[in-house]
mmCIF file with all atom_site columns, C-alpha atoms in Angstrom:
data_model
loop_
_atom_site.group_PDB
_atom_site.id
_atom_site.type_symbol
_atom_site.label_atom_id
_atom_site.label_alt_id
_atom_site.label_comp_id
_atom_site.label_asym_id
_atom_site.label_entity_id
_atom_site.label_seq_id
_atom_site.pdbx_PDB_ins_code
_atom_site.Cartn_x
_atom_site.Cartn_y
_atom_site.Cartn_z
_atom_site.occupancy
_atom_site.B_iso_or_equiv
_atom_site.pdbx_formal_charge
_atom_site.auth_seq_id
_atom_site.auth_comp_id
_atom_site.auth_asym_id
_atom_site.auth_atom_id
_atom_site.pdbx_PDB_model_num
ATOM 1   C CA . UNK A 1 1   ? 149.254 83.960  94.155  1.00 44.00 ? 908  UNK A CA 1
ATOM 2   C CA . UNK A 1 2   ? 148.190 84.830  90.720  1.00 48.00 ? 909  UNK A CA 1
ATOM 3   C CA . UNK A 1 3   ? 145.448 87.815  89.569  1.00 48.00 ? 910  UNK A CA 1
ATOM 4   C CA . UNK A 1 4   ? 142.674 84.685  88.768  1.00 48.00 ? 911  UNK A CA 1
ATOM 5   C CA . UNK A 1 5   ? 142.905 84.002  92.137  1.00 52.00 ? 912  UNK A CA 1
ATOM 6   C CA . UNK A 1 6   ? 141.324 87.145  93.717  1.00 48.00 ? 913  UNK A CA 1
ATOM 7   C CA . UNK A 1 7   ? 139.199 87.512  89.711  1.00 52.00 ? 914  UNK A CA 1
ATOM 8   C CA . UNK A 1 8   ? 135.019 87.266  91.607  1.00 50.00 ? 915  UNK A CA 1
ATOM 9   C CA . UNK A 1 9   ? 133.818 83.835  89.297  1.00 56.00 ? 916  UNK A CA 1
ATOM 10  C CA . UNK A 1 10  ? 130.954 84.666  86.987  1.00 60.00 ? 917  UNK A CA 1
ATOM 11  C CA . UNK A 1 11  ? 127.624 83.796  88.167  1.00 79.00 ? 918  UNK A CA 1
ATOM 12  C CA . UNK A 1 12  ? 124.200 82.607  86.376  1.00 92.00 ? 919  UNK A CA 1
ATOM 13  C CA . UNK A 1 13  ? 121.160 84.081  87.126  1.00 95.00 ? 920  UNK A CA 1
ATOM 14  C CA . UNK A 1 14  ? 119.648 81.003  88.664  1.00 96.00 ? 921  UNK A CA 1
ATOM 15  C CA . UNK A 1 15  ? 122.508 80.750  91.116  1.00 97.00 ? 922  UNK A CA 1
ATOM 16  C CA . UNK A 1 16  ? 122.129 83.901  92.780  1.00 97.00 ? 923  UNK A CA 1
ATOM 17  C CA . UNK A 1 17  ? 118.636 83.535  92.366  1.00 98.00 ? 924  UNK A CA 1
ATOM 18  C CA . UNK A 1 18  ? 118.549 80.468  94.799  1.00 97.00 ? 925  UNK A CA 1
ATOM 19  C CA . UNK A 1 19  ? 121.676 81.794  97.300  1.00 98.00 ? 926  UNK A CA 1
ATOM 20  C CA . UNK A 1 20  ? 119.639 85.291  97.367  1.00 98.00 ? 927  UNK A CA 1
ATOM 21  C CA . UNK A 1 21  ? 116.864 83.016  98.130  1.00 98.00 ? 928  UNK A CA 1
ATOM 22  C CA . UNK A 1 22  ? 117.949 81.038  100.791 1.00 98.00 ? 929  UNK A CA 1
ATOM 23  C CA . UNK A 1 23  ? 120.665 84.309  103.371 1.00 98.00 ? 930  UNK A CA 1
ATOM 24  C CA . UNK A 1 24  ? 116.525 85.958  102.887 1.00 98.00 ? 931  UNK A CA 1
ATOM 25  C CA . UNK A 1 25  ? 115.293 83.100  104.542 1.00 97.00 ? 932  UNK A CA 1
ATOM 26  C CA . UNK A 1 26  ? 117.945 82.686  107.219 1.00 97.00 ? 933  UNK A CA 1
ATOM 27  C CA . UNK A 1 27  ? 117.704 85.735  108.079 1.00 96.00 ? 934  UNK A CA 1
ATOM 28  C CA . UNK A 1 28  ? 114.159 86.035  107.435 1.00 96.00 ? 935  UNK A CA 1
ATOM 29  C CA . UNK A 1 29  ? 113.917 89.109  106.034 1.00 96.00 ? 936  UNK A CA 1
ATOM 30  C CA . UNK A 1 30  ? 113.550 90.179  102.547 1.00 97.00 ? 937  UNK A CA 1
ATOM 31  C CA . UNK A 1 31  ? 113.476 93.998  103.103 1.00 94.00 ? 938  UNK A CA 1
ATOM 32  C CA . UNK A 1 32  ? 116.857 94.502  104.104 1.00 94.00 ? 939  UNK A CA 1
ATOM 33  C CA . UNK A 1 33  ? 118.969 92.096  101.801 1.00 96.00 ? 940  UNK A CA 1
ATOM 34  C CA . UNK A 1 34  ? 122.108 93.596  100.252 1.00 94.00 ? 941  UNK A CA 1
ATOM 35  C CA . UNK A 1 35  ? 123.546 93.205  97.342  1.00 96.00 ? 942  UNK A CA 1
ATOM 36  C CA . UNK A 1 36  ? 127.478 93.592  98.977  1.00 96.00 ? 943  UNK A CA 1
ATOM 37  C CA . UNK A 1 37  ? 126.577 90.616  101.510 1.00 96.00 ? 944  UNK A CA 1
ATOM 38  C CA . UNK A 1 38  ? 125.070 88.320  98.657  1.00 97.00 ? 945  UNK A CA 1
ATOM 39  C CA . UNK A 1 39  ? 127.860 88.917  96.468  1.00 97.00 ? 946  UNK A CA 1
ATOM 40  C CA . UNK A 1 40  ? 129.860 87.947  99.738  1.00 96.00 ? 947  UNK A CA 1
ATOM 41  C CA . UNK A 1 41  ? 127.566 85.355  99.527  1.00 96.00 ? 948  UNK A CA 1
ATOM 42  C CA . UNK A 1 42  ? 127.921 83.697  96.361  1.00 96.00 ? 949  UNK A CA 1
ATOM 43  C CA . UNK A 1 43  ? 132.076 84.574  95.913  1.00 95.00 ? 950  UNK A CA 1
ATOM 44  C CA . UNK A 1 44  ? 132.025 87.166  93.507  1.00 95.00 ? 951  UNK A CA 1
ATOM 45  C CA . UNK A 1 45  ? 131.190 90.930  92.846  1.00 95.00 ? 952  UNK A CA 1
ATOM 46  C CA . UNK A 1 46  ? 128.160 92.897  93.217  1.00 95.00 ? 953  UNK A CA 1
ATOM 47  C CA . UNK A 1 47  ? 129.077 93.937  88.978  1.00 95.00 ? 954  UNK A CA 1
ATOM 48  C CA . UNK A 1 48  ? 128.603 90.597  88.600  1.00 94.00 ? 955  UNK A CA 1
ATOM 49  C CA . UNK A 1 49  ? 124.970 90.284  90.552  1.00 96.00 ? 956  UNK A CA 1
ATOM 50  C CA . UNK A 1 50  ? 124.467 93.477  88.479  1.00 95.00 ? 957  UNK A CA 1
ATOM 51  C CA . UNK A 1 51  ? 124.938 91.968  85.473  1.00 95.00 ? 958  UNK A CA 1
ATOM 52  C CA . UNK A 1 52  ? 121.435 90.055  86.533  1.00 96.00 ? 959  UNK A CA 1
ATOM 53  C CA . UNK A 1 53  ? 119.450 92.095  88.555  1.00 96.00 ? 960  UNK A CA 1
ATOM 54  C CA . UNK A 1 54  ? 119.942 95.349  89.255  1.00 94.00 ? 961  UNK A CA 1
ATOM 55  C CA . UNK A 1 55  ? 118.535 95.176  92.772  1.00 95.00 ? 962  UNK A CA 1
ATOM 56  C CA . UNK A 1 56  ? 116.641 92.915  95.025  1.00 95.00 ? 963  UNK A CA 1
ATOM 57  C CA . UNK A 1 57  ? 113.452 93.969  93.273  1.00 94.00 ? 964  UNK A CA 1
ATOM 58  C CA . UNK A 1 58  ? 114.504 92.209  89.851  1.00 96.00 ? 965  UNK A CA 1
ATOM 59  C CA . UNK A 1 59  ? 115.702 88.892  92.045  1.00 98.00 ? 966  UNK A CA 1
ATOM 60  C CA . UNK A 1 60  ? 112.016 89.366  93.221  1.00 96.00 ? 967  UNK A CA 1
ATOM 61  C CA . UNK A 1 61  ? 110.417 89.640  90.096  1.00 95.00 ? 968  UNK A CA 1
ATOM 62  C CA . UNK A 1 62  ? 112.369 87.018  88.977  1.00 97.00 ? 969  UNK A CA 1
ATOM 63  C CA . UNK A 1 63  ? 111.037 84.512  92.114  1.00 97.00 ? 970  UNK A CA 1
ATOM 64  C CA . UNK A 1 64  ? 107.724 85.264  90.676  1.00 96.00 ? 971  UNK A CA 1
ATOM 65  C CA . UNK A 1 65  ? 108.494 84.713  87.317  1.00 94.00 ? 972  UNK A CA 1
ATOM 66  C CA . UNK A 1 66  ? 109.759 81.165  88.037  1.00 94.00 ? 973  UNK A CA 1
ATOM 67  C CA . UNK A 1 67  ? 106.356 79.983  89.511  1.00 94.00 ? 974  UNK A CA 1
ATOM 68  C CA . UNK A 1 68  ? 104.432 81.268  86.285  1.00 93.00 ? 975  UNK A CA 1
ATOM 69  C CA . UNK A 1 69  ? 107.174 79.122  84.438  1.00 92.00 ? 976  UNK A CA 1
ATOM 70  C CA . UNK A 1 70  ? 105.686 76.042  86.631  1.00 90.00 ? 977  UNK A CA 1
ATOM 71  C CA . UNK A 1 71  ? 102.271 77.696  86.464  1.00 88.00 ? 978  UNK A CA 1
ATOM 72  C CA . UNK A 1 72  ? 102.664 77.155  82.446  1.00 87.00 ? 979  UNK A CA 1
ATOM 73  C CA . UNK A 1 73  ? 103.974 73.532  83.154  1.00 83.00 ? 980  UNK A CA 1
ATOM 74  C CA . UNK A 1 74  ? 101.944 70.555  81.571  1.00 74.00 ? 981  UNK A CA 1
ATOM 75  C CA . UNK A 1 75  ? 100.032 70.053  84.797  1.00 66.00 ? 982  UNK A CA 1
ATOM 76  C CA . UNK A 1 76  ? 97.953  66.379  84.931  1.00 56.00 ? 983  UNK A CA 1
ATOM 77  C CA . UNK A 1 77  ? 97.212  63.975  82.208  1.00 59.00 ? 984  UNK A CA 1
ATOM 78  C CA . UNK A 1 78  ? 93.417  64.078  80.844  1.00 61.00 ? 985  UNK A CA 1
ATOM 79  C CA . UNK A 1 79  ? 92.964  67.787  82.966  1.00 68.00 ? 986  UNK A CA 1
ATOM 80  C CA . UNK A 1 80  ? 90.471  69.547  80.264  1.00 73.00 ? 987  UNK A CA 1
ATOM 81  C CA . UNK A 1 81  ? 88.282  66.392  80.729  1.00 80.00 ? 988  UNK A CA 1
ATOM 82  C CA . UNK A 1 82  ? 87.867  68.231  84.524  1.00 85.00 ? 989  UNK A CA 1
ATOM 83  C CA . UNK A 1 83  ? 85.568  70.827  85.464  1.00 88.00 ? 990  UNK A CA 1
ATOM 84  C CA . UNK A 1 84  ? 86.458  74.605  84.963  1.00 90.00 ? 991  UNK A CA 1
ATOM 85  C CA . UNK A 1 85  ? 86.604  74.414  89.178  1.00 92.00 ? 992  UNK A CA 1
ATOM 86  C CA . UNK A 1 86  ? 89.100  71.771  89.329  1.00 92.00 ? 993  UNK A CA 1
ATOM 87  C CA . UNK A 1 87  ? 91.201  73.380  86.279  1.00 91.00 ? 994  UNK A CA 1
ATOM 88  C CA . UNK A 1 88  ? 91.110  76.582  88.025  1.00 93.00 ? 995  UNK A CA 1
ATOM 89  C CA . UNK A 1 89  ? 92.300  74.854  91.451  1.00 94.00 ? 996  UNK A CA 1
ATOM 90  C CA . UNK A 1 90  ? 94.985  73.047  89.859  1.00 92.00 ? 997  UNK A CA 1
ATOM 91  C CA . UNK A 1 91  ? 96.844  75.591  87.576  1.00 91.00 ? 998  UNK A CA 1
ATOM 92  C CA . UNK A 1 92  ? 96.315  78.691  90.088  1.00 94.00 ? 999  UNK A CA 1
ATOM 93  C CA . UNK A 1 93  ? 97.365  75.791  93.073  1.00 95.00 ? 1000 UNK A CA 1
ATOM 94  C CA . UNK A 1 94  ? 100.805 74.999  91.145  1.00 93.00 ? 1001 UNK A CA 1
ATOM 95  C CA . UNK A 1 95  ? 102.014 79.018  91.982  1.00 95.00 ? 1002 UNK A CA 1
ATOM 96  C CA . UNK A 1 96  ? 101.268 78.732  95.315  1.00 96.00 ? 1003 UNK A CA 1
ATOM 97  C CA . UNK A 1 97  ? 103.346 75.259  95.529  1.00 96.00 ? 1004 UNK A CA 1
ATOM 98  C CA . UNK A 1 98  ? 105.989 76.451  93.619  1.00 96.00 ? 1005 UNK A CA 1
ATOM 99  C CA . UNK A 1 99  ? 106.427 79.230  95.774  1.00 97.00 ? 1006 UNK A CA 1
ATOM 100 C CA . UNK A 1 100 ? 105.917 77.160  99.306  1.00 97.00 ? 1007 UNK A CA 1
ATOM 101 C CA . UNK A 1 101 ? 109.685 76.785  99.919  1.00 96.00 ? 1008 UNK A CA 1
ATOM 102 C CA . UNK A 1 102 ? 110.164 79.819  100.612 1.00 97.00 ? 1009 UNK A CA 1
ATOM 103 C CA . UNK A 1 103 ? 106.441 81.832  101.523 1.00 97.00 ? 1010 UNK A CA 1
ATOM 104 C CA . UNK A 1 104 ? 107.424 84.159  104.359 1.00 96.00 ? 1011 UNK A CA 1
ATOM 105 C CA . UNK A 1 105 ? 110.429 85.227  102.518 1.00 98.00 ? 1012 UNK A CA 1
ATOM 106 C CA . UNK A 1 106 ? 107.500 85.520  98.901  1.00 97.00 ? 1013 UNK A CA 1
ATOM 107 C CA . UNK A 1 107 ? 105.196 87.707  101.712 1.00 97.00 ? 1014 UNK A CA 1
ATOM 108 C CA . UNK A 1 108 ? 107.747 89.885  102.417 1.00 97.00 ? 1015 UNK A CA 1
ATOM 109 C CA . UNK A 1 109 ? 108.540 90.345  98.914  1.00 96.00 ? 1016 UNK A CA 1
ATOM 110 C CA . UNK A 1 110 ? 104.662 90.795  98.117  1.00 95.00 ? 1017 UNK A CA 1
ATOM 111 C CA . UNK A 1 111 ? 104.889 93.655  101.334 1.00 93.00 ? 1018 UNK A CA 1
ATOM 112 C CA . UNK A 1 112 ? 108.477 95.372  99.954  1.00 92.00 ? 1019 UNK A CA 1
ATOM 113 C CA . UNK A 1 113 ? 106.724 95.699  96.429  1.00 90.00 ? 1020 UNK A CA 1
ATOM 114 C CA . UNK A 1 114 ? 103.495 97.527  97.992  1.00 88.00 ? 1021 UNK A CA 1
ATOM 115 C CA . UNK A 1 115 ? 105.096 99.263  100.206 1.00 83.00 ? 1022 UNK A CA 1
ATOM 116 C CA . UNK A 1 116 ? 104.371 103.085 99.658  1.00 81.00 ? 1023 UNK A CA 1
ATOM 117 C CA . UNK A 1 117 ? 107.309 104.756 99.057  1.00 79.00 ? 1024 UNK A CA 1
ATOM 118 C CA . UNK A 1 118 ? 107.636 101.503 96.332  1.00 77.00 ? 1025 UNK A CA 1
ATOM 119 C CA . UNK A 1 119 ? 104.525 103.443 93.692  1.00 81.00 ? 1026 UNK A CA 1
ATOM 120 C CA . UNK A 1 120 ? 107.044 102.785 90.877  1.00 80.00 ? 1027 UNK A CA 1
ATOM 121 C CA . UNK A 1 121 ? 106.353 98.994  91.697  1.00 78.00 ? 1028 UNK A CA 1
ATOM 122 C CA . UNK A 1 122 ? 102.481 99.002  91.640  1.00 81.00 ? 1029 UNK A CA 1
ATOM 123 C CA . UNK A 1 123 ? 101.745 99.429  87.952  1.00 77.00 ? 1030 UNK A CA 1
ATOM 124 C CA . UNK A 1 124 ? 103.674 97.005  87.041  1.00 84.00 ? 1031 UNK A CA 1
ATOM 125 C CA . UNK A 1 125 ? 102.205 94.551  89.342  1.00 87.00 ? 1032 UNK A CA 1
ATOM 126 C CA . UNK A 1 126 ? 98.871  95.177  87.966  1.00 88.00 ? 1033 UNK A CA 1
ATOM 127 C CA . UNK A 1 127 ? 99.696  93.960  85.066  1.00 88.00 ? 1034 UNK A CA 1
ATOM 128 C CA . UNK A 1 128 ? 101.462 90.961  86.326  1.00 90.00 ? 1035 UNK A CA 1
ATOM 129 C CA . UNK A 1 129 ? 98.086  90.454  87.996  1.00 92.00 ? 1036 UNK A CA 1
ATOM 130 C CA . UNK A 1 130 ? 95.740  90.860  84.345  1.00 92.00 ? 1037 UNK A CA 1
ATOM 131 C CA . UNK A 1 131 ? 98.921  88.606  82.493  1.00 92.00 ? 1038 UNK A CA 1
ATOM 132 C CA . UNK A 1 132 ? 98.473  85.884  85.409  1.00 92.00 ? 1039 UNK A CA 1
ATOM 133 C CA . UNK A 1 133 ? 94.717  86.367  85.069  1.00 93.00 ? 1040 UNK A CA 1
ATOM 134 C CA . UNK A 1 134 ? 94.660  86.492  80.838  1.00 92.00 ? 1041 UNK A CA 1
ATOM 135 C CA . UNK A 1 135 ? 96.849  82.538  82.160  1.00 91.00 ? 1042 UNK A CA 1
ATOM 136 C CA . UNK A 1 136 ? 94.513  80.801  84.348  1.00 90.00 ? 1043 UNK A CA 1
ATOM 137 C CA . UNK A 1 137 ? 90.919  82.162  81.960  1.00 91.00 ? 1044 UNK A CA 1
ATOM 138 C CA . UNK A 1 138 ? 93.095  79.766  79.075  1.00 90.00 ? 1045 UNK A CA 1
ATOM 139 C CA . UNK A 1 139 ? 94.758  77.352  79.874  1.00 89.00 ? 1046 UNK A CA 1
ATOM 140 C CA . UNK A 1 140 ? 91.422  76.574  81.991  1.00 90.00 ? 1047 UNK A CA 1
ATOM 141 C CA . UNK A 1 141 ? 89.668  76.770  78.930  1.00 88.00 ? 1048 UNK A CA 1
ATOM 142 C CA . UNK A 1 142 ? 87.162  79.838  79.638  1.00 90.00 ? 1049 UNK A CA 1
ATOM 143 C CA . UNK A 1 143 ? 87.257  81.273  76.357  1.00 87.00 ? 1050 UNK A CA 1
ATOM 144 C CA . UNK A 1 144 ? 83.861  82.997  76.857  1.00 89.00 ? 1051 UNK A CA 1
ATOM 145 C CA . UNK A 1 145 ? 84.153  87.045  75.397  1.00 91.00 ? 1052 UNK A CA 1
ATOM 146 C CA . UNK A 1 146 ? 82.471  90.245  76.420  1.00 93.00 ? 1053 UNK A CA 1
ATOM 147 C CA . UNK A 1 147 ? 80.401  91.299  79.456  1.00 93.00 ? 1054 UNK A CA 1
ATOM 148 C CA . UNK A 1 148 ? 80.952  87.099  80.834  1.00 92.00 ? 1055 UNK A CA 1
ATOM 149 C CA . UNK A 1 149 ? 84.565  87.527  80.304  1.00 92.00 ? 1056 UNK A CA 1
ATOM 150 C CA . UNK A 1 150 ? 85.043  91.104  81.854  1.00 93.00 ? 1057 UNK A CA 1
ATOM 151 C CA . UNK A 1 151 ? 82.915  89.207  84.775  1.00 93.00 ? 1058 UNK A CA 1
ATOM 152 C CA . UNK A 1 152 ? 85.665  86.260  84.886  1.00 93.00 ? 1059 UNK A CA 1
ATOM 153 C CA . UNK A 1 153 ? 88.435  88.171  85.325  1.00 95.00 ? 1060 UNK A CA 1
ATOM 154 C CA . UNK A 1 154 ? 87.240  90.395  87.838  1.00 95.00 ? 1061 UNK A CA 1
ATOM 155 C CA . UNK A 1 155 ? 86.193  86.907  89.674  1.00 96.00 ? 1062 UNK A CA 1
ATOM 156 C CA . UNK A 1 156 ? 89.015  85.613  89.452  1.00 96.00 ? 1063 UNK A CA 1
ATOM 157 C CA . UNK A 1 157 ? 91.236  88.518  90.144  1.00 96.00 ? 1064 UNK A CA 1
ATOM 158 C CA . UNK A 1 158 ? 89.183  88.717  93.735  1.00 96.00 ? 1065 UNK A CA 1
ATOM 159 C CA . UNK A 1 159 ? 89.458  84.974  94.316  1.00 97.00 ? 1066 UNK A CA 1
ATOM 160 C CA . UNK A 1 160 ? 93.767  85.027  93.356  1.00 96.00 ? 1067 UNK A CA 1
ATOM 161 C CA . UNK A 1 161 ? 93.566  88.609  96.215  1.00 96.00 ? 1068 UNK A CA 1
ATOM 162 C CA . UNK A 1 162 ? 91.801  87.083  98.671  1.00 97.00 ? 1069 UNK A CA 1
ATOM 163 C CA . UNK A 1 163 ? 94.045  83.360  98.413  1.00 97.00 ? 1070 UNK A CA 1
ATOM 164 C CA . UNK A 1 164 ? 96.850  85.429  98.685  1.00 97.00 ? 1071 UNK A CA 1
ATOM 165 C CA . UNK A 1 165 ? 96.253  87.414  101.319 1.00 97.00 ? 1072 UNK A CA 1
ATOM 166 C CA . UNK A 1 166 ? 95.501  84.178  103.337 1.00 97.00 ? 1073 UNK A CA 1
ATOM 167 C CA . UNK A 1 167 ? 98.560  82.118  102.146 1.00 97.00 ? 1074 UNK A CA 1
ATOM 168 C CA . UNK A 1 168 ? 100.319 85.012  102.910 1.00 97.00 ? 1075 UNK A CA 1
ATOM 169 C CA . UNK A 1 169 ? 99.709  84.715  106.863 1.00 96.00 ? 1076 UNK A CA 1
ATOM 170 C CA . UNK A 1 170 ? 99.069  80.393  106.302 1.00 97.00 ? 1077 UNK A CA 1
ATOM 171 C CA . UNK A 1 171 ? 101.632 78.739  109.043 1.00 94.00 ? 1078 UNK A CA 1
ATOM 172 C CA . UNK A 1 172 ? 99.874  75.824  108.165 1.00 91.00 ? 1079 UNK A CA 1
ATOM 173 C CA . UNK A 1 173 ? 101.867 72.887  107.065 1.00 87.00 ? 1080 UNK A CA 1
ATOM 174 C CA . UNK A 1 174 ? 101.375 72.896  102.965 1.00 90.00 ? 1081 UNK A CA 1
ATOM 175 C CA . UNK A 1 175 ? 99.515  76.182  103.832 1.00 95.00 ? 1082 UNK A CA 1
ATOM 176 C CA . UNK A 1 176 ? 96.664  73.582  103.710 1.00 96.00 ? 1083 UNK A CA 1
ATOM 177 C CA . UNK A 1 177 ? 94.188  76.728  105.301 1.00 96.00 ? 1084 UNK A CA 1
ATOM 178 C CA . UNK A 1 178 ? 95.133  78.673  102.404 1.00 97.00 ? 1085 UNK A CA 1
ATOM 179 C CA . UNK A 1 179 ? 94.002  76.068  99.442  1.00 97.00 ? 1086 UNK A CA 1
ATOM 180 C CA . UNK A 1 180 ? 90.851  75.223  101.528 1.00 97.00 ? 1087 UNK A CA 1
ATOM 181 C CA . UNK A 1 181 ? 90.232  79.352  101.136 1.00 97.00 ? 1088 UNK A CA 1
ATOM 182 C CA . UNK A 1 182 ? 90.490  79.131  97.237  1.00 97.00 ? 1089 UNK A CA 1
ATOM 183 C CA . UNK A 1 183 ? 88.531  75.410  97.083  1.00 97.00 ? 1090 UNK A CA 1
ATOM 184 C CA . UNK A 1 184 ? 85.911  77.112  98.928  1.00 97.00 ? 1091 UNK A CA 1
ATOM 185 C CA . UNK A 1 185 ? 86.087  80.715  96.798  1.00 97.00 ? 1092 UNK A CA 1
ATOM 186 C CA . UNK A 1 186 ? 86.070  78.607  93.536  1.00 97.00 ? 1093 UNK A CA 1
ATOM 187 C CA . UNK A 1 187 ? 83.459  76.690  94.933  1.00 96.00 ? 1094 UNK A CA 1
ATOM 188 C CA . UNK A 1 188 ? 81.065  79.492  95.358  1.00 95.00 ? 1095 UNK A CA 1
ATOM 189 C CA . UNK A 1 189 ? 82.139  80.885  92.060  1.00 93.00 ? 1096 UNK A CA 1
ATOM 190 C CA . UNK A 1 190 ? 80.896  77.743  90.378  1.00 91.00 ? 1097 UNK A CA 1
ATOM 191 C CA . UNK A 1 191 ? 77.627  77.437  91.917  1.00 91.00 ? 1098 UNK A CA 1
ATOM 192 C CA . UNK A 1 192 ? 76.848  81.373  91.423  1.00 90.00 ? 1099 UNK A CA 1
ATOM 193 C CA . UNK A 1 193 ? 77.304  80.481  88.023  1.00 86.00 ? 1100 UNK A CA 1
ATOM 194 C CA . UNK A 1 194 ? 80.473  82.988  87.644  1.00 84.00 ? 1101 UNK A CA 1
ATOM 195 C CA . UNK A 1 195 ? 82.248  80.684  84.846  1.00 81.00 ? 1102 UNK A CA 1
#
């Protein structure tokens, strides 16, 4: 055998991410995902994995970035003519739908990020959430300023966190219970004039 047969394959980040998700789902355990085991599954070296991802947290970040990209893709034609509540529902739920194939693994990722010794993950999560809320406001056509904007941001943050909590625990098909929760929260916010 020559050296080329022993040389690990060069991989792209997408393949590594998908393999990590599949492996964690098979084991139903994101917490103990090992870069060594991931490298074995990818038929490559840990060094090759490390070129793309320094640790499992950076793999999780790539997964959430993928959900964000899906959320930002153009949606239904004529969405601008829909009520704000409906626009928000479609935009926010698209984020959840992207993550749905790996719902349990995604919930485990979030719990891992929130683990008390992982305090260094908390601040980036707060900034990511703030950025997400701003994107929802922009995409839904909410362009108010001042105190009104602050209220919208607080309300949307609360709606998202409650929906996320419900989604992480939802065992119904296609997370229909969490989706109903989102619709109910948006309905209440609209009725009370919060956006």
